[in-house]
Coordinates of C-alpha atoms and ligand atoms in Angstrom, one line a residue:
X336 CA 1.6 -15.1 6.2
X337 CA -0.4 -17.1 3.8
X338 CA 1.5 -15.5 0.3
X339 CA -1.2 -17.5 -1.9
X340 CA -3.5 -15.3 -1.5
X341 CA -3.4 -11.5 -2.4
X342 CA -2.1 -8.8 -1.2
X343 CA -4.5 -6.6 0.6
X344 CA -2.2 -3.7 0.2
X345 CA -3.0 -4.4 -3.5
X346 CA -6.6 -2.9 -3.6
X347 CA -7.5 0.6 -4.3
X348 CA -10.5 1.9 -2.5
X349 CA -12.6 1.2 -5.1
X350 CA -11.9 -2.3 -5.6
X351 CA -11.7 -2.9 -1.6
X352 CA -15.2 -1.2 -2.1
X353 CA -16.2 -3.5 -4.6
X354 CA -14.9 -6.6 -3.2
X355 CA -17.0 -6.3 -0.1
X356 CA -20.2 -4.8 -2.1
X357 CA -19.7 -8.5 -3.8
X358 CA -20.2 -10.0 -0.4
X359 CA -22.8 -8.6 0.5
X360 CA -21.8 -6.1 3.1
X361 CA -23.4 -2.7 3.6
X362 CA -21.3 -0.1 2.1
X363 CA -20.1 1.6 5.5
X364 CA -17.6 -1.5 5.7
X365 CA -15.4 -0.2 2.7
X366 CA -14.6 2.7 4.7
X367 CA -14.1 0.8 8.3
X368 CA -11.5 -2.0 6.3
X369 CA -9.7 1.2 5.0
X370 CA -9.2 3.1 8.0
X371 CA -8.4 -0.4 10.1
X372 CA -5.8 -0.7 7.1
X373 CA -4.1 2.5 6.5
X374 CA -5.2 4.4 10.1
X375 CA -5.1 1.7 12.7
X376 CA -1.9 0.2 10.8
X377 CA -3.6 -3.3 11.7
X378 CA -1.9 -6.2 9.8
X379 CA -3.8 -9.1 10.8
X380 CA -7.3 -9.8 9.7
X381 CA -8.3 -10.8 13.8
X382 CA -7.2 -7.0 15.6
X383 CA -10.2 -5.7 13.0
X384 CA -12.1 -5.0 15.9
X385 CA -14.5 -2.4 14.2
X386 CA -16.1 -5.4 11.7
X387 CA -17.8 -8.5 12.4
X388 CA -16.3 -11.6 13.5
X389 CA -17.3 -13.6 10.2
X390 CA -15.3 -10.5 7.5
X391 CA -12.6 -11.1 9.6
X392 CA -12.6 -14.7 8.9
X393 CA -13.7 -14.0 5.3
X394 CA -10.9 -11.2 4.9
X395 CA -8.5 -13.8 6.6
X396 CA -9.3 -16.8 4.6
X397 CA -9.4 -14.3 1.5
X398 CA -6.1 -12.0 1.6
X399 CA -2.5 -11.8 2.6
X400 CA -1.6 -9.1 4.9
X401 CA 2.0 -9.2 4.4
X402 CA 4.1 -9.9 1.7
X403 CA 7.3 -8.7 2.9
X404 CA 9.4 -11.0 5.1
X405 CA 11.4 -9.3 6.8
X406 CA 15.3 -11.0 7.5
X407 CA 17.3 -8.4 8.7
X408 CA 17.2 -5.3 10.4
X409 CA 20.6 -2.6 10.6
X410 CA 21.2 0.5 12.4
X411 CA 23.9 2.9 11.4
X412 CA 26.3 3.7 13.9
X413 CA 24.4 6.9 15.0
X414 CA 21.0 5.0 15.3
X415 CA 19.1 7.6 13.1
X416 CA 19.5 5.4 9.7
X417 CA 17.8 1.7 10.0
X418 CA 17.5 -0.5 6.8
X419 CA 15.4 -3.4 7.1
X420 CA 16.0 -6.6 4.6
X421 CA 12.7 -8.0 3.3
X422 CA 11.9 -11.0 1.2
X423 CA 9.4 -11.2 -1.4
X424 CA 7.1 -14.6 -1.8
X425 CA 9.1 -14.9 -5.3
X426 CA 12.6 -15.2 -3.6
X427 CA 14.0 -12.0 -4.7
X428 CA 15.2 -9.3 -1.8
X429 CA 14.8 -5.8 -1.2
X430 CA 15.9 -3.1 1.0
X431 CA 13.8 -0.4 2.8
X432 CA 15.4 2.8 4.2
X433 CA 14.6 5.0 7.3
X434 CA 16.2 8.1 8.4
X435 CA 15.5 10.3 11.5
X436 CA 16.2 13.9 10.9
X437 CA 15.2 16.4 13.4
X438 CA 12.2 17.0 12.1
X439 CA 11.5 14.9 9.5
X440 CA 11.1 10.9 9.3
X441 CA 12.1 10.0 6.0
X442 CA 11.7 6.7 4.2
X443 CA 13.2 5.7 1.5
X444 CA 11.4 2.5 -0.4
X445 CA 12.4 0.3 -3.3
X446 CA 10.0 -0.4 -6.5
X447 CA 11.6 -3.1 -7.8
X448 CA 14.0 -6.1 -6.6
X449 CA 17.2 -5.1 -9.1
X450 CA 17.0 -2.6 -11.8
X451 CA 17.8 -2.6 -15.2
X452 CA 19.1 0.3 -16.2
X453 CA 23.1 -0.7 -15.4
X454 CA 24.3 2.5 -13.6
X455 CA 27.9 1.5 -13.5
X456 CA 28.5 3.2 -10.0
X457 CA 24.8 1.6 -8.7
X458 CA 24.7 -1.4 -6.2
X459 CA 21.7 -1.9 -7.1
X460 CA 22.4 -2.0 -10.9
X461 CA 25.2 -3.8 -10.7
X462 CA 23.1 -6.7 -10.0
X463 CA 20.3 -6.4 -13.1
X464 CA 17.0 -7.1 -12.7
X465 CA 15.4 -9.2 -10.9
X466 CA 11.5 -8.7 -10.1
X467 CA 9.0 -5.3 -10.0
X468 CA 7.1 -4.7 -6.8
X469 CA 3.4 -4.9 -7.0
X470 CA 1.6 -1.6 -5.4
X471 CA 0.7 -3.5 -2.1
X472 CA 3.9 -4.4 -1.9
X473 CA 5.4 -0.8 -2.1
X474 CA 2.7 0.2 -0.1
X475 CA 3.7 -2.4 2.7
X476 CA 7.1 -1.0 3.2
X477 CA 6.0 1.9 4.1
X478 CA 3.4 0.6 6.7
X479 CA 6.0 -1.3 7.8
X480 CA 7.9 1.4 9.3
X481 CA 4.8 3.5 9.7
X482 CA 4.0 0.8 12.8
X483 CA 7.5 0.6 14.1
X484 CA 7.5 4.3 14.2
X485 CA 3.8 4.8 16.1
X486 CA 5.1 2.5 19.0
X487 CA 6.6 6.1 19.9
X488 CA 4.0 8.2 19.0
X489 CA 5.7 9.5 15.8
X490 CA 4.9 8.8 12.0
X491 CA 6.1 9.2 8.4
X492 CA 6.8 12.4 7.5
X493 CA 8.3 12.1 3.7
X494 CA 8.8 9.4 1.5
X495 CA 11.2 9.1 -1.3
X496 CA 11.2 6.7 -4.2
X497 CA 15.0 6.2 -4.6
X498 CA 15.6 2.7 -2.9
X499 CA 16.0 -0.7 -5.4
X500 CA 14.9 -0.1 -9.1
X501 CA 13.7 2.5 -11.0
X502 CA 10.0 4.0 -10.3
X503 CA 9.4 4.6 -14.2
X504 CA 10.1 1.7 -14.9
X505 CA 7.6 0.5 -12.9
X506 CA 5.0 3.5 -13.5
X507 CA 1.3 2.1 -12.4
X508 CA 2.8 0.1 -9.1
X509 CA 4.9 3.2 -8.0
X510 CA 2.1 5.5 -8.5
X511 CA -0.7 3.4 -7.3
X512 CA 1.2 2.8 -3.7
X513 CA 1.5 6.7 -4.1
X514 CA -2.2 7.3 -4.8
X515 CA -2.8 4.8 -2.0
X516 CA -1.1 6.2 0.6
X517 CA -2.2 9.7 0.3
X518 CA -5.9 8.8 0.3
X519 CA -7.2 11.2 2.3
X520 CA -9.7 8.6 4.2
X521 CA -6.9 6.4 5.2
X522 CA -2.8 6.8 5.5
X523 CA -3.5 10.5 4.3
X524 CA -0.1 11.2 3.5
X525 CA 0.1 13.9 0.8
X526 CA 0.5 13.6 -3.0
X527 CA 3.7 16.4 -1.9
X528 CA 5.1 14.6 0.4
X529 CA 6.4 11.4 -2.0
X530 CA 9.5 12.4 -4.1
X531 CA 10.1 10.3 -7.2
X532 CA 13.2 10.2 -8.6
X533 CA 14.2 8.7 -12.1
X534 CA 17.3 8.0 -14.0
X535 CA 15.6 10.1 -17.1
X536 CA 13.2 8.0 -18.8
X537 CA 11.6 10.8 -21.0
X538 CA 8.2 9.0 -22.2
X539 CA 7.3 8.5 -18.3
X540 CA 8.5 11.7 -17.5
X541 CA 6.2 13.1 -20.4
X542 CA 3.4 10.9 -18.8
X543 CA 3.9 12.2 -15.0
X544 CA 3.8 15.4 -16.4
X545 CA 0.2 15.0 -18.2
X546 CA -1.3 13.6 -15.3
X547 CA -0.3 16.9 -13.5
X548 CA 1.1 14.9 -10.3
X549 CA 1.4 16.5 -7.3
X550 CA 4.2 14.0 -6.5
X551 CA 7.9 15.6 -6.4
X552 CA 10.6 14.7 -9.3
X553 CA 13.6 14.5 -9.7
X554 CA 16.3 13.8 -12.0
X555 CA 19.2 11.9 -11.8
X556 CA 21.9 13.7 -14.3
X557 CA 25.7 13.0 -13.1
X558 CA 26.9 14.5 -16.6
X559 CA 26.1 17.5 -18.7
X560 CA 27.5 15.5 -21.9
X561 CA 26.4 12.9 -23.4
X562 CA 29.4 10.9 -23.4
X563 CA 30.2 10.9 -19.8
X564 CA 26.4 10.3 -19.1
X565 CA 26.3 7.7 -21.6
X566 CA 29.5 6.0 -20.0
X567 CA 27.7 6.0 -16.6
X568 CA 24.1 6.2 -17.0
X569 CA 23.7 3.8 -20.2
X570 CA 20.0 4.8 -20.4
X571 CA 21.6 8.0 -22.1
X572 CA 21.8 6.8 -25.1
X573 CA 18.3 6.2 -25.7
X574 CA 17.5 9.6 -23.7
X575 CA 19.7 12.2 -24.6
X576 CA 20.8 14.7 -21.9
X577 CA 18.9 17.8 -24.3
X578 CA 15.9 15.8 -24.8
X579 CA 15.6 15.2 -21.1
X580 CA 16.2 19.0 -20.4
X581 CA 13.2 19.8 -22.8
X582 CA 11.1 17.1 -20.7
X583 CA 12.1 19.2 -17.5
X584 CA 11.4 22.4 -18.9
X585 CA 7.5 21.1 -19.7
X586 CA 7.4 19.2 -16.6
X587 CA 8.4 22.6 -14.5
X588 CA 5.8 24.8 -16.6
X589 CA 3.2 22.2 -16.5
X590 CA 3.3 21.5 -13.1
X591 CA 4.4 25.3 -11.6
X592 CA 6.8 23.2 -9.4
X593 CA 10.8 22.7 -9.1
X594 CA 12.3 20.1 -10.2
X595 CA 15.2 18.2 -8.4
X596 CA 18.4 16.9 -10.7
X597 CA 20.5 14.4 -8.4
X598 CA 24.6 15.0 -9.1
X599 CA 26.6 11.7 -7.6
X600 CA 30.1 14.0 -7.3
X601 CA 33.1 11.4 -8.7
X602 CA 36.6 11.8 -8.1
X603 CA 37.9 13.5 -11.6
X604 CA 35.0 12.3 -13.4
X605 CA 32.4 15.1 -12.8
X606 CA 33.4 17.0 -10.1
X607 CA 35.5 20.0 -12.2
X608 CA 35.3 23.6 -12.1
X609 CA 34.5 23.4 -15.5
X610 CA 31.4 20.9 -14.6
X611 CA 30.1 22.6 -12.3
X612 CA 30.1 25.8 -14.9
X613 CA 28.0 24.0 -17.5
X614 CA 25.7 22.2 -15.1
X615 CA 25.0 25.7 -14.2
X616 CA 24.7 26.9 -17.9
X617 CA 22.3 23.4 -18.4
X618 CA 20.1 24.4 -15.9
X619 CA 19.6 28.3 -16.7
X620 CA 16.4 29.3 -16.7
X621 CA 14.6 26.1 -15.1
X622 CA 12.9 26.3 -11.6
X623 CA 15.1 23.5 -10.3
X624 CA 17.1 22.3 -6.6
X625 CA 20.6 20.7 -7.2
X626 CA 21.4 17.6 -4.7
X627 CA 25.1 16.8 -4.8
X628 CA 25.6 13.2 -3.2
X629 CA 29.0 12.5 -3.0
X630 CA 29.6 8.9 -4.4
X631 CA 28.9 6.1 -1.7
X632 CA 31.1 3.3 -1.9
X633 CA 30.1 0.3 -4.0
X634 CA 31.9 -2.9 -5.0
X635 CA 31.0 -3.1 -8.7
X636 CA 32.9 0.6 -9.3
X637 CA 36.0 1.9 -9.1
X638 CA 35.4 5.3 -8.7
X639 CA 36.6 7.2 -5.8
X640 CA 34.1 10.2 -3.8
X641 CA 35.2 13.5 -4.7
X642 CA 37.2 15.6 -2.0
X643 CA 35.6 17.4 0.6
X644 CA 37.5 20.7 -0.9
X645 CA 36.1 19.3 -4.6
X646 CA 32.4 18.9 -3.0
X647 CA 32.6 22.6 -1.2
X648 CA 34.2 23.9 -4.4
X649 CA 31.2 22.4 -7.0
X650 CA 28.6 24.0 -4.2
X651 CA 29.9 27.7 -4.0
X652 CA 30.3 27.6 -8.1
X653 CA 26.9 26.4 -8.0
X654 CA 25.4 28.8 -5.7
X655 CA 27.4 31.8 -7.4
X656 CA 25.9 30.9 -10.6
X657 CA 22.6 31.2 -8.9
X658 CA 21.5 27.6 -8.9
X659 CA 19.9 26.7 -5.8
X660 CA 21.9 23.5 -4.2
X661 CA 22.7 21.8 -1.1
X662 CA 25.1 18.7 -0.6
X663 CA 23.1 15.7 1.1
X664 CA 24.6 14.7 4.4
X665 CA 25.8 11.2 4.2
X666 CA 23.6 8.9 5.7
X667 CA 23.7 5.3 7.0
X668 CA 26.7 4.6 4.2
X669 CA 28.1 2.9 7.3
X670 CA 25.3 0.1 7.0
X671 CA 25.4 -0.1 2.9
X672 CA 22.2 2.1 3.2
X673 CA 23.3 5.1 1.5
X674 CA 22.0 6.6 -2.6
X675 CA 23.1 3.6 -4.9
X676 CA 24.3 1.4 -1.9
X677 CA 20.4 -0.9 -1.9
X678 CA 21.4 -4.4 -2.9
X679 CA 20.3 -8.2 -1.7
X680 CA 22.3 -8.6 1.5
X681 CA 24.8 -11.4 2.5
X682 CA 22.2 -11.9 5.2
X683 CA 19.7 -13.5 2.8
X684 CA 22.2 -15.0 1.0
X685 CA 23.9 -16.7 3.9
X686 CA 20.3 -17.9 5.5
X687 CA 19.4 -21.4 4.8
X688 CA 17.0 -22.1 2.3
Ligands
SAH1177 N1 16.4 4.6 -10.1 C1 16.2 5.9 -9.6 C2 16.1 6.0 -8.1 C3 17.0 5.1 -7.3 S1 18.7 5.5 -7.2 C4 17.3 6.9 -10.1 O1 18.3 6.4 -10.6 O2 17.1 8.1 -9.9 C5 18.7 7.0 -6.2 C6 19.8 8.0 -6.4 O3 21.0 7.4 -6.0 C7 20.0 8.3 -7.9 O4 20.1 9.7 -8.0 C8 21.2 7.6 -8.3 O5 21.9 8.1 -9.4 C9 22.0 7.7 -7.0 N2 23.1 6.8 -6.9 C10 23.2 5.6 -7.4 N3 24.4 5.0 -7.0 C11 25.0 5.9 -6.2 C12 26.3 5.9 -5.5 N4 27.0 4.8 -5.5 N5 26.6 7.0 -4.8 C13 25.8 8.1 -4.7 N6 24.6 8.1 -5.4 C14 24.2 7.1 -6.1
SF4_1178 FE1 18.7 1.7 -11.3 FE2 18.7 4.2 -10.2 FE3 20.6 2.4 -9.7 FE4 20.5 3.5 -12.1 S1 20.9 4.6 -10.1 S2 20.8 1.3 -11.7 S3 18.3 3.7 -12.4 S4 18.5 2.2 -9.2

């Protein structure tokens, strides 16, 4: 891994395109570099078997093919959660998420190292901001996995944008790796089948919603008032829970789709009857999916996870008020690789420099 250089991962097709247009290469190579990149998975510039022997060496001496180091890999104790460790060439760590469902093969992939928006019950906030992710390098996590997973004949199904940091906050990267991946000449992975979720920031949810994104959204609420979001979520009190609504509302209109809204249920914090009756009264009217997560253990927070009477409870108020919800099964929280859980390991820490 040669990290001078840049990341391959980095170029759209149209710069790949333009890059090999500037050295002189007939224009069919675009298209061969593309599919040997985001097809064959290849991720050194020598198993390009379908180009000449001298853009191998020019793509070699020219590009990095890997940005992320990878330190440490985990497996939950039912083997269907893995989290792999990876370092970035600026020192900073970050966390990639896979989980095998029956059907599905889901990944979930960070967009920055840190975040800065402070969730108080967060892992990942509680240690502020460190570094965003370039495209190629949100892009790479998810070839990453993509290779592991074709050694058995199986592949990516869904990708969700909820590991480190906050996609919005990172707009271009987040949606370029998005745009990137679902080319339909090379990783082909549907516009549909990326989630992104966000902690509320309304000026990039008013921009995803003008660019009429196919990409699914959702919302991370926790509160219907503004003091208890403001207490957890400090971003609220730049983005006010009504303001956010009204961004949903034109977001779900726009865009004909549903929108998600994400509910971390907390012991005696939001998980009342009397929530769950004015989340429902919030949300009347909007085309939307309720996730309940109940709260994974962190170390920065105090908070305890709601009951599994409370979490039942919350649902069945929910789905008599007729909101459409369903309580994510808890995954890999035995291997710190659950919502909110993403944080630079002890592993990386504890390896010499
Ligand atoms: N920054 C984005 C995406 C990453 S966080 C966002 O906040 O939406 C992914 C989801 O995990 C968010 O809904 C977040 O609120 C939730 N989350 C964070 N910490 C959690 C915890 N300790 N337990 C359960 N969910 C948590
Ligand atoms: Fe950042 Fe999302 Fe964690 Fe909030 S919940 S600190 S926005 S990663």
């Amino acid at each position: 891994m040669n990290v001078a250089l840049p990341l391959i991962y980095n170029l759209d097709f149209e710069q790949l395109t333009a890059q090999l247009k500037a050295w002189g290469q007939p224009a069919y190579r675009a298209i061969q570099v593309w599919e040997g990149l985001y097809k064959q998975l290849w991720d050194r510039a020598e198993d390009f078997s379908n180009i000449p022997k001298d853009l191998r060496e020019k793509l070699a001496a020219s590009h990095s093919f890997s940005n992320l180091d990878k330190q440490d890999t985990q497996f939950s104790t039912d083997g269907q959660t893995q989290k792999v460790l990876f370092m970035l060439p600026n020192g900073n760590a970050i966390e990639t998420v896979l989980m095998r469902y029956a059907e599905r093969r889901t990944l979930c992939i960070s967009t920055q190292a840190g975040c800065a928006m402070g969730c108080v019950f967060c892992a990942t906030g509680q240690m502020g901001f460190k570094s965003n992710l370039s495209s190629g390098e949100i892009v790479e996590q998810v070839l990453f996995f993509s290779r592991l997973l074709k050694q058995d004949e199986d592949r990516v199904t869904n990708v969700v944008l909820m590991g480190m940091g906050e996609p919005f906050h990172n707009y271009d990267a987040s949606l370029a790796a998005v745009e990137r991946l679902s080319h339909p000449k090379g990783f082909n992975l549907g516009a549909r089948r990326f989630t992104i979720s966000t902690v509320g920031l309304i000026p990039a949810i008013k921009r995803f919603t003008a660019e009429r994104r196919q990409t699914g959204l959702a919302i991370s609420l926790h509160a219907t008032n503004d003091e208890l979001r403001s207490s957890m979520l400090p971003v609220n009190d730049r983005y006010p829970i009504v303001d956010l609504i009204q961004a949903c509302h034109e977001y779900v209109e726009k865009s004909g789709r549903r929108i998600t809204f994400e509910w971390a249920l907390i012991k005696d914090v939001n998980d009342s009857r009397e929530q769950a009756v004015d989340l429902a009264e919030l949300l009347k009217g909007l085309n939307c999916h309720v996730n309940i997560i109940p709260l994974n253990p962190t170390k920065g927070f105090a908070g305890a996870r709601s009951t599994r009477e409370r979490v039942t409870e919350f649902r069945d108020i929910l789905h008599a008020e007729g909101i459409s919800c369903t309580v994510r099964v808890r995954r890999g929280i035995d291997i710190q690789a659950g919502c909110g859980q993403l944080a630079e390991s002890h592993t990386l820490a504890a390896k010499p420099a």
